[in-house]
PDB file of C-alpha atoms in Angstrom:
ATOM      1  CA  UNK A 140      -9.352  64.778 -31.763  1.00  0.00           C
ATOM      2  CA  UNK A 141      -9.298  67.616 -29.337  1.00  0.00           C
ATOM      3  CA  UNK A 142     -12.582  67.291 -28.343  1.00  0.00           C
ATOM      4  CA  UNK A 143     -12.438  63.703 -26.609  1.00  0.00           C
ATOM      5  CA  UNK A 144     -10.209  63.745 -24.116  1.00  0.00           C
ATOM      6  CA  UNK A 145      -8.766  60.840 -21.828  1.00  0.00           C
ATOM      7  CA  UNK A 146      -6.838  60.859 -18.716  1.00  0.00           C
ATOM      8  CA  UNK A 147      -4.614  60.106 -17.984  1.00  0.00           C
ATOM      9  CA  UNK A 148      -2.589  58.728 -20.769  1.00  0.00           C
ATOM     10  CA  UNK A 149      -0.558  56.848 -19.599  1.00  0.00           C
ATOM     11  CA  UNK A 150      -0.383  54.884 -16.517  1.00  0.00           C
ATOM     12  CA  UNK A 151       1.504  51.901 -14.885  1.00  0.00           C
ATOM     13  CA  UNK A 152       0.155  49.907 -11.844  1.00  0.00           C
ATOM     14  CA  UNK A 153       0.298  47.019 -10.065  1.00  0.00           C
ATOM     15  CA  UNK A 154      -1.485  43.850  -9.765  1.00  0.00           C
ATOM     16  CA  UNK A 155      -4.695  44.167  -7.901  1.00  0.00           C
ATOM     17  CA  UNK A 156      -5.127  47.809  -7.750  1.00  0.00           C
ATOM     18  CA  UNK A 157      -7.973  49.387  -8.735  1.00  0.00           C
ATOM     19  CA  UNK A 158      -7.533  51.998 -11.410  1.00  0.00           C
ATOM     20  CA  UNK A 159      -9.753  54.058 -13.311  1.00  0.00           C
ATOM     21  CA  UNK A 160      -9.752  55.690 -16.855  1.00  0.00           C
ATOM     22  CA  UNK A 161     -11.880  58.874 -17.629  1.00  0.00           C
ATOM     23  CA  UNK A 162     -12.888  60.201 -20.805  1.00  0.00           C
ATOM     24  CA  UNK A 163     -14.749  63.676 -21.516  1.00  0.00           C
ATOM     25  CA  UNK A 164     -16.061  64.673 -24.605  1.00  0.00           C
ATOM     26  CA  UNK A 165     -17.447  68.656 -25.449  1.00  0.00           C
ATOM     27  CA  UNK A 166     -18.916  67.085 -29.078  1.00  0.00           C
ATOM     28  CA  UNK A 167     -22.303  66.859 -27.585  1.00  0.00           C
ATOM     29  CA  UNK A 168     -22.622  63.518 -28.750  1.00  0.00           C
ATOM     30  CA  UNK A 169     -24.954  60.814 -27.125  1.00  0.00           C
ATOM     31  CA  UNK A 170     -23.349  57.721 -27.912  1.00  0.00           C
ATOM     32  CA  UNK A 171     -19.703  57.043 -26.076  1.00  0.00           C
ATOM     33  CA  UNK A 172     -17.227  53.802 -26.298  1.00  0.00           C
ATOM     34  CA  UNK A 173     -14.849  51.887 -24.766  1.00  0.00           C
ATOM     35  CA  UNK A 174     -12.490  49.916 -26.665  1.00  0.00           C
ATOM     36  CA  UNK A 175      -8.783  48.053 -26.288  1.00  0.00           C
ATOM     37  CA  UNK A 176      -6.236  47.399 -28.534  1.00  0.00           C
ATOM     38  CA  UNK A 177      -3.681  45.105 -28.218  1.00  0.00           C
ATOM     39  CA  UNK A 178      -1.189  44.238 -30.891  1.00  0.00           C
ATOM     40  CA  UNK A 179      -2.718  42.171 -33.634  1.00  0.00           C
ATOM     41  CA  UNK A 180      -6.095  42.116 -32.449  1.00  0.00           C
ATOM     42  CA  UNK A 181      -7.259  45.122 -33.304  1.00  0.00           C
ATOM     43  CA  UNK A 182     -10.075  47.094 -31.412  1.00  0.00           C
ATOM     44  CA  UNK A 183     -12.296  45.542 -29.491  1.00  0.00           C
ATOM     45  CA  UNK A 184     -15.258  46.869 -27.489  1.00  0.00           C
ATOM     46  CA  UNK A 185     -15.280  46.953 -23.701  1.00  0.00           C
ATOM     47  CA  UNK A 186     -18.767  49.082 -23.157  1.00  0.00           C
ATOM     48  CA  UNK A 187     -20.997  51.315 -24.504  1.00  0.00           C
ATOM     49  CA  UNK A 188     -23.688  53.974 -23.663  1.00  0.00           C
ATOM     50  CA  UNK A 189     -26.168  55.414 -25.945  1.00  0.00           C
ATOM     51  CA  UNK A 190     -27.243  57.966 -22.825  1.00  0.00           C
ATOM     52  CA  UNK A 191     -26.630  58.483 -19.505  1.00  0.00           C
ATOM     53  CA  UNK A 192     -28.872  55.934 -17.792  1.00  0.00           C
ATOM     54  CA  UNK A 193     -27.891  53.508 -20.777  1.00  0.00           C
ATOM     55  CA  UNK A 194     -25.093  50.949 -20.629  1.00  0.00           C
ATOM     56  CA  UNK A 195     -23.990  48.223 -22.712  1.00  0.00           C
ATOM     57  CA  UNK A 196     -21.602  45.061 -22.173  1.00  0.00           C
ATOM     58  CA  UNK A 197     -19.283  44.842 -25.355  1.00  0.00           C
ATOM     59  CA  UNK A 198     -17.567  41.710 -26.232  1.00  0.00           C
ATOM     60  CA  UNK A 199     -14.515  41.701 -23.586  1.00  0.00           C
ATOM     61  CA  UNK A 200     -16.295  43.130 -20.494  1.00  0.00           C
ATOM     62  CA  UNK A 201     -15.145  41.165 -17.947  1.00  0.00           C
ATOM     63  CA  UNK A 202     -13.014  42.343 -15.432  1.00  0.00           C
ATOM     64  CA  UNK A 203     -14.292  45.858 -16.508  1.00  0.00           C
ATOM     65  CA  UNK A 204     -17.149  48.219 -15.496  1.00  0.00           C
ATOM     66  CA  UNK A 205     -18.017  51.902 -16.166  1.00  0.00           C
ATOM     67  CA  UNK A 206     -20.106  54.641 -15.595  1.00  0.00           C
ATOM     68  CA  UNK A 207     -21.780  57.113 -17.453  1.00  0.00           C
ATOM     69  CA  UNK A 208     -21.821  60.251 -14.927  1.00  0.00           C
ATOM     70  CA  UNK A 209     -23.001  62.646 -17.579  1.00  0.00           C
ATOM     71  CA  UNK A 210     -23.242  62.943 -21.014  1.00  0.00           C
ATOM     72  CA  UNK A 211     -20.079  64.430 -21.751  1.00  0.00           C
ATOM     73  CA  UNK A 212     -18.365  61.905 -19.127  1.00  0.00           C
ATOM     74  CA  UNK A 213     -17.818  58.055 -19.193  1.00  0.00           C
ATOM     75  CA  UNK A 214     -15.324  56.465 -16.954  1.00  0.00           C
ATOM     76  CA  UNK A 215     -14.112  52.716 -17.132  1.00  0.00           C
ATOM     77  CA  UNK A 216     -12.921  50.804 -14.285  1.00  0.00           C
ATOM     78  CA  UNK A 217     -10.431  48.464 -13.324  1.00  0.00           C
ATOM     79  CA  UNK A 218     -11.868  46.905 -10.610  1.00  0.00           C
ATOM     80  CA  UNK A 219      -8.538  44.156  -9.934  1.00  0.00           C
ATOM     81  CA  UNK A 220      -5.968  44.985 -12.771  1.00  0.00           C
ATOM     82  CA  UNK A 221      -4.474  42.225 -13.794  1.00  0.00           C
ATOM     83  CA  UNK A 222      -1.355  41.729 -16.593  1.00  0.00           C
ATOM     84  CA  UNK A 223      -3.452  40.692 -19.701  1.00  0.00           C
ATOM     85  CA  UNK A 224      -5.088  44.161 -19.311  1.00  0.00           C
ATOM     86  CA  UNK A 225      -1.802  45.685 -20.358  1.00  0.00           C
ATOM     87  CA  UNK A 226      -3.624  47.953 -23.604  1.00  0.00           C
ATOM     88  CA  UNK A 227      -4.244  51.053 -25.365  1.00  0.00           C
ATOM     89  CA  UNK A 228      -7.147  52.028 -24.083  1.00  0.00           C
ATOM     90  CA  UNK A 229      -9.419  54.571 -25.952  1.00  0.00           C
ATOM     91  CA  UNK A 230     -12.860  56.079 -25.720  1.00  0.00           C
ATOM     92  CA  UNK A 231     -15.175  57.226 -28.678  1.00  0.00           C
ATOM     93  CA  UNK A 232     -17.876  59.266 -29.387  1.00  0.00           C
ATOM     94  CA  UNK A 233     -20.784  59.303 -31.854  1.00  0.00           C
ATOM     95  CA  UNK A 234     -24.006  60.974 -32.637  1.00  0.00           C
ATOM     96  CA  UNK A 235     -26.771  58.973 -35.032  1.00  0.00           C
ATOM     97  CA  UNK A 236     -28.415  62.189 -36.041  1.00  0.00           C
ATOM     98  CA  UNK A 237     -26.635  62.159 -39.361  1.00  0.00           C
ATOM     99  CA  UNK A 238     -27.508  58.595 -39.869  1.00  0.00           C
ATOM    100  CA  UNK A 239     -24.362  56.693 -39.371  1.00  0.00           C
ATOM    101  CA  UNK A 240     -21.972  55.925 -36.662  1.00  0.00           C
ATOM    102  CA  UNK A 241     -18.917  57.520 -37.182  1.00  0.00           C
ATOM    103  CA  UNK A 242     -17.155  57.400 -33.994  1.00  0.00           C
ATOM    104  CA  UNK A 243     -14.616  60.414 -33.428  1.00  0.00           C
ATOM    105  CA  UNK A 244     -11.882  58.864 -30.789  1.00  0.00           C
ATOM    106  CA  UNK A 245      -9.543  60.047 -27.715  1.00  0.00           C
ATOM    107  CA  UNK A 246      -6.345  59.771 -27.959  1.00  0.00           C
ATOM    108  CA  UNK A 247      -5.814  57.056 -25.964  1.00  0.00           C
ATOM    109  CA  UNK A 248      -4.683  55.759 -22.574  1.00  0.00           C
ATOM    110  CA  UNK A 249      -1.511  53.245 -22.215  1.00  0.00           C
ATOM    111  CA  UNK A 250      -2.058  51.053 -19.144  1.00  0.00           C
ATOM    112  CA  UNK A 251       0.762  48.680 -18.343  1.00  0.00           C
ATOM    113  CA  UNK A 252      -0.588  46.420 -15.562  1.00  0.00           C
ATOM    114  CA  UNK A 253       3.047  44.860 -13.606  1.00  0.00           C
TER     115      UNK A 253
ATOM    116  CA  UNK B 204     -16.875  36.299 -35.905  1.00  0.00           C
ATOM    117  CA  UNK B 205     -18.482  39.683 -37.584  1.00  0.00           C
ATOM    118  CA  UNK B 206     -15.289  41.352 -37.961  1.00  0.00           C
ATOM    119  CA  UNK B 207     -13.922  43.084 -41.450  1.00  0.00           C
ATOM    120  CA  UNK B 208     -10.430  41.475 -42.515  1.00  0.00           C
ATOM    121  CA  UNK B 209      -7.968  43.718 -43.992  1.00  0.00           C
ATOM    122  CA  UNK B 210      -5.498  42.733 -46.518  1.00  0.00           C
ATOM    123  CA  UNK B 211      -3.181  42.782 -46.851  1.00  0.00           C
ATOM    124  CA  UNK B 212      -1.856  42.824 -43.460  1.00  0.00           C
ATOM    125  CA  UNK B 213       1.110  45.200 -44.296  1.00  0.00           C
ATOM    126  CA  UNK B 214       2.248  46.964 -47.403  1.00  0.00           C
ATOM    127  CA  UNK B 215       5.140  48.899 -48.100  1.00  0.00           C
ATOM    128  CA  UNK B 216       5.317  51.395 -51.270  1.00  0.00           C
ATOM    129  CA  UNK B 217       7.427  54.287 -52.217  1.00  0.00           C
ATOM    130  CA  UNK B 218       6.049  57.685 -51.968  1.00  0.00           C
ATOM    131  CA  UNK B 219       4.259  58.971 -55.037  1.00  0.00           C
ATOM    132  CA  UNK B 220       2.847  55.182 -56.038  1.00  0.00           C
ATOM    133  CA  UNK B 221      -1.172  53.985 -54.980  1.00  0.00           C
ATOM    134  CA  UNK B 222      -1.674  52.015 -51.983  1.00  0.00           C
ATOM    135  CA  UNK B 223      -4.647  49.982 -52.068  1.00  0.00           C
ATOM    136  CA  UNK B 224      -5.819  48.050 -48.878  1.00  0.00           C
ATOM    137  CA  UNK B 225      -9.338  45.550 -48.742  1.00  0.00           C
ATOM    138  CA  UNK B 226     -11.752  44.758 -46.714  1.00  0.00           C
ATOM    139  CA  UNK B 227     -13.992  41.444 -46.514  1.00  0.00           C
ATOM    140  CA  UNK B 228     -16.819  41.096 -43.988  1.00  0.00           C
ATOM    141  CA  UNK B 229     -19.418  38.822 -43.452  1.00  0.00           C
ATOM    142  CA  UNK B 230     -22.710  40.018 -43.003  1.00  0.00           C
ATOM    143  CA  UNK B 231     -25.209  42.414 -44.514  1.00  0.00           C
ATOM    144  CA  UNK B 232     -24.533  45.812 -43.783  1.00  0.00           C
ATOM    145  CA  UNK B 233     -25.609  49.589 -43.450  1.00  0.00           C
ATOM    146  CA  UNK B 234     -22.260  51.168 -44.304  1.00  0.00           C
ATOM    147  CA  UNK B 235     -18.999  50.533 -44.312  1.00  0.00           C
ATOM    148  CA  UNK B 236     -16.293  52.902 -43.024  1.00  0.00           C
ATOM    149  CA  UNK B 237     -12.538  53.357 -43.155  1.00  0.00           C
ATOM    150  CA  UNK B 238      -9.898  54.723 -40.409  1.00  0.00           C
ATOM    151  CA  UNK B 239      -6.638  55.910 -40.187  1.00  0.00           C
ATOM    152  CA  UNK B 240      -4.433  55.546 -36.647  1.00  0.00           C
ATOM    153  CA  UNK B 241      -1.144  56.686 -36.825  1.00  0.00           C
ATOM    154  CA  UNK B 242       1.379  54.873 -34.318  1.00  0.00           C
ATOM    155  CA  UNK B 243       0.124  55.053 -30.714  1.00  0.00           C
ATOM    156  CA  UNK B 244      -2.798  57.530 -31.161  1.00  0.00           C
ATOM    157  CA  UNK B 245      -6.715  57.677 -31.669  1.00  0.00           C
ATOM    158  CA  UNK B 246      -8.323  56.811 -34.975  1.00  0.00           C
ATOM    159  CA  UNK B 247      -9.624  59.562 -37.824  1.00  0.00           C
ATOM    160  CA  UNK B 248     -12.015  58.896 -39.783  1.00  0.00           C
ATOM    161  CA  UNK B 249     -11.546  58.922 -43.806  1.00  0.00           C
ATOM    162  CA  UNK B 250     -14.577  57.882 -45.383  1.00  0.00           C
ATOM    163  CA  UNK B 251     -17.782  56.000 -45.162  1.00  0.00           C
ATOM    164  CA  UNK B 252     -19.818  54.185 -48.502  1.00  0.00           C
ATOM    165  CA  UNK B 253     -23.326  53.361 -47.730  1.00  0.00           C
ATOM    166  CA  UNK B 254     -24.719  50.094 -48.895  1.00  0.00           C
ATOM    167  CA  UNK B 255     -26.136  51.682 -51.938  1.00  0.00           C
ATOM    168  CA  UNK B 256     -23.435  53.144 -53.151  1.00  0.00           C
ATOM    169  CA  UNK B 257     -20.584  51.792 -55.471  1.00  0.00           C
ATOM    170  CA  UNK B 258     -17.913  53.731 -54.977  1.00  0.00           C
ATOM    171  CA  UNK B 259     -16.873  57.226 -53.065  1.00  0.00           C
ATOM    172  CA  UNK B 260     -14.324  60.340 -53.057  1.00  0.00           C
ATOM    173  CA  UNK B 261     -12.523  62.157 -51.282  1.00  0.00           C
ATOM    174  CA  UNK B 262      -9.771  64.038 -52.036  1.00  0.00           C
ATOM    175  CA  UNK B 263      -6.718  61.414 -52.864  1.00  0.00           C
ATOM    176  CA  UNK B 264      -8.956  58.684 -51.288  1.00  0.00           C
ATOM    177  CA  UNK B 265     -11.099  56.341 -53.415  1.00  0.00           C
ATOM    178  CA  UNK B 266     -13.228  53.476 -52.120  1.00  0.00           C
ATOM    179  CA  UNK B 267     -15.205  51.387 -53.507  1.00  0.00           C
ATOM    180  CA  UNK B 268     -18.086  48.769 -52.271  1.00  0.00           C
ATOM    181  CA  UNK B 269     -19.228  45.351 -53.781  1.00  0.00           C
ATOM    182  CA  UNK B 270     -22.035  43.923 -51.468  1.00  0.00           C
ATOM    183  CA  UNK B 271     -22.001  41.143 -53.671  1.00  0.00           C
ATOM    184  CA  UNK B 272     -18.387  39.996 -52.673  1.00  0.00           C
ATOM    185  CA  UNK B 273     -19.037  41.557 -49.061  1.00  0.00           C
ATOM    186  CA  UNK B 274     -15.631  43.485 -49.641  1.00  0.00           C
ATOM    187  CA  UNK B 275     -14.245  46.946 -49.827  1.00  0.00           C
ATOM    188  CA  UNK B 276     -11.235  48.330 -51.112  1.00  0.00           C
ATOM    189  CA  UNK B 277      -9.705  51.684 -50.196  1.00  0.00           C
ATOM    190  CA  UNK B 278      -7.044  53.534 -52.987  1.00  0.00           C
ATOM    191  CA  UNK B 279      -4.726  55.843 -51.357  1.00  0.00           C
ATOM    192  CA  UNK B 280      -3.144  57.633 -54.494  1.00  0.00           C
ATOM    193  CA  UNK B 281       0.075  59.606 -54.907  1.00  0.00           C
ATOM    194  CA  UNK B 282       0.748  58.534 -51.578  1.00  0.00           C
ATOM    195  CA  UNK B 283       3.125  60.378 -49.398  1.00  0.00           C
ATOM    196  CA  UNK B 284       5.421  59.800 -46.183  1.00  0.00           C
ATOM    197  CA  UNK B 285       2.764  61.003 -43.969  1.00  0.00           C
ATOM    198  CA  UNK B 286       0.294  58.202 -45.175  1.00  0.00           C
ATOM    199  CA  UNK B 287       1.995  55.910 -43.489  1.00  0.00           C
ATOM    200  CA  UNK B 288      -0.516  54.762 -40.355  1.00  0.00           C
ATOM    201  CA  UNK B 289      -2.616  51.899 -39.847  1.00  0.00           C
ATOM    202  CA  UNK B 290      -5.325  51.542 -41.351  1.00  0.00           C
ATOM    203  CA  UNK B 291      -8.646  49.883 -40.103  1.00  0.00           C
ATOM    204  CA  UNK B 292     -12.088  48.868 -42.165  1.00  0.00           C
ATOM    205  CA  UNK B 293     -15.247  48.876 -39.791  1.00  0.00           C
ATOM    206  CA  UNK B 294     -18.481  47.387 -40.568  1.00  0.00           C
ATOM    207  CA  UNK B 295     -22.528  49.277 -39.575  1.00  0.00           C
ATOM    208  CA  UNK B 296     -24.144  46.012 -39.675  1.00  0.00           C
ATOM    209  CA  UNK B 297     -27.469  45.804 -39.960  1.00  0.00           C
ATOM    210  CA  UNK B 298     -29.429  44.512 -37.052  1.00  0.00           C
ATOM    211  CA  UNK B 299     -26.578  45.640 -34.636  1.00  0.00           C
ATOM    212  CA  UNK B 300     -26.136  48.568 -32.087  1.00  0.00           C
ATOM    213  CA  UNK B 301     -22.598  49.241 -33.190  1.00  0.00           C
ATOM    214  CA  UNK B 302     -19.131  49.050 -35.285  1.00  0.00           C
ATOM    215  CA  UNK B 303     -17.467  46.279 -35.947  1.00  0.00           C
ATOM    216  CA  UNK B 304     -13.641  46.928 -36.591  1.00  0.00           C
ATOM    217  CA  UNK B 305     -11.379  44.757 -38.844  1.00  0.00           C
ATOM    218  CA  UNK B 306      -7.746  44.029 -37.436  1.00  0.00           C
ATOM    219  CA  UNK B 307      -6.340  46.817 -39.514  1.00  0.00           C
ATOM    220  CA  UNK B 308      -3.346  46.898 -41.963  1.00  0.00           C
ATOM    221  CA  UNK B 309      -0.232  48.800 -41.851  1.00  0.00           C
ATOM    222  CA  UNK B 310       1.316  51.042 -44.957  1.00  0.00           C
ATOM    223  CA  UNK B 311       4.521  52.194 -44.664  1.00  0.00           C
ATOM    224  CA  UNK B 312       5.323  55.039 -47.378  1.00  0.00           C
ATOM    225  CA  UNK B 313       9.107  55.106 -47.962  1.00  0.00           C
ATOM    226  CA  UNK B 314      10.318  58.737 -48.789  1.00  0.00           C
TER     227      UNK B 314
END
């Protein structure tokens, strides 16, 4: 979907570096997501924000923070990559006003950690 | 664990027959929703059934809901080549903040 971008999309770095994945949305949407996939485990949620000054730990946080500069912008952060954070990375939006929380998704970030 | 289970895990049909793919989950729920992701790239969403409903629409898409049996089952018919993705069940569930995704399934649709 065109209007969640992520950058960059694909990336390869070392051990201990700190890297940092961005993801803008023009949707106007409140809520925004983190999530990694890895093969056979499906997605799983990093962090969340409802609005800017709101942020959530998801279920595989550590190792991982983020920020929320705006509400079209929410960044994650590798403070110390490490191998097991090799992923597809994406970011979703979605907006409760319609009652349910269809997310609308980037189109993802590929992070190979050597 | 809260998380939807597809099944099966992978399935393989020729173009022009029905693909159907289920979901089980564990908990009660608002909705229930269904993605597609083909390889390597975001997820789309294809449908979402509320809790009170039975079944939905939408275009060559069919799913239907059973609270009863906490399960879900999604009917792709006349498939075609380009329907094959993976495809991923996720779970409103009530008394949490977010989506809970299933594992997801992959259909391959041989011309």
């Amino acid at each position: 979907d065109a209007d969640v971008t992520q950058t960059p999309r694909n990336r390869i770095t070392k051990t201990g570096k700190r890297i940092m994945l961005e993801c803008s949305q023009t949707k106007g949407h409140d809520r925004m997501y983190w999530y990694r996939q890895d093969p056979g485990l499906g997605l799983r949620l990093i962090y969340y924000s409802f609005d800017v000054k709101d942020i959530n730990k998801g279920e595989i946080s550590d190792g991982y923070s983020v920020s929320r500069q705006a509400q079209a912008k929410f960044s994650l952060s590798l403070e110390s990559a490490i191998p097991n954070q090799t992923a597809l990375y994406f970011c979703a939006t979605s907006d409760l006003h319609l009652g349910t929380d269809t997310q609308y998704f980037g189109p993802g970030t590929r992070l190979t950690v050597l | 664990s809260q998380q939807g289970e597809e099944d099966p895990q992978a399935l393989s049909i020729q173009e022009g027959e029905n693909a159907t793919m289920n979901c089980s989950y564990k908990t009660s729920i608002n909705n229930l929703q269904w993605y597609r992701q083909n390889s390597g790239r975001g997820l789309v969403h294809l449908i979402l059934i509320r809790s009170n409903e039975r079944e939905k629409h939408s275009g060559r898409l069919r799913v239907t809901l059973d609270t009863s049996k906490k399960s879900s089952s999604l009917l792709i018919t006349a498939s075609r080549a380009a329907d094959t993705a993976s495809y991923f069940c996720a779970t409103d569930n009530r008394g949490s903040e977010k989506l809970v995704f299933g594992k997801g399934m992959k259909l391959t649709v041989n011309p």
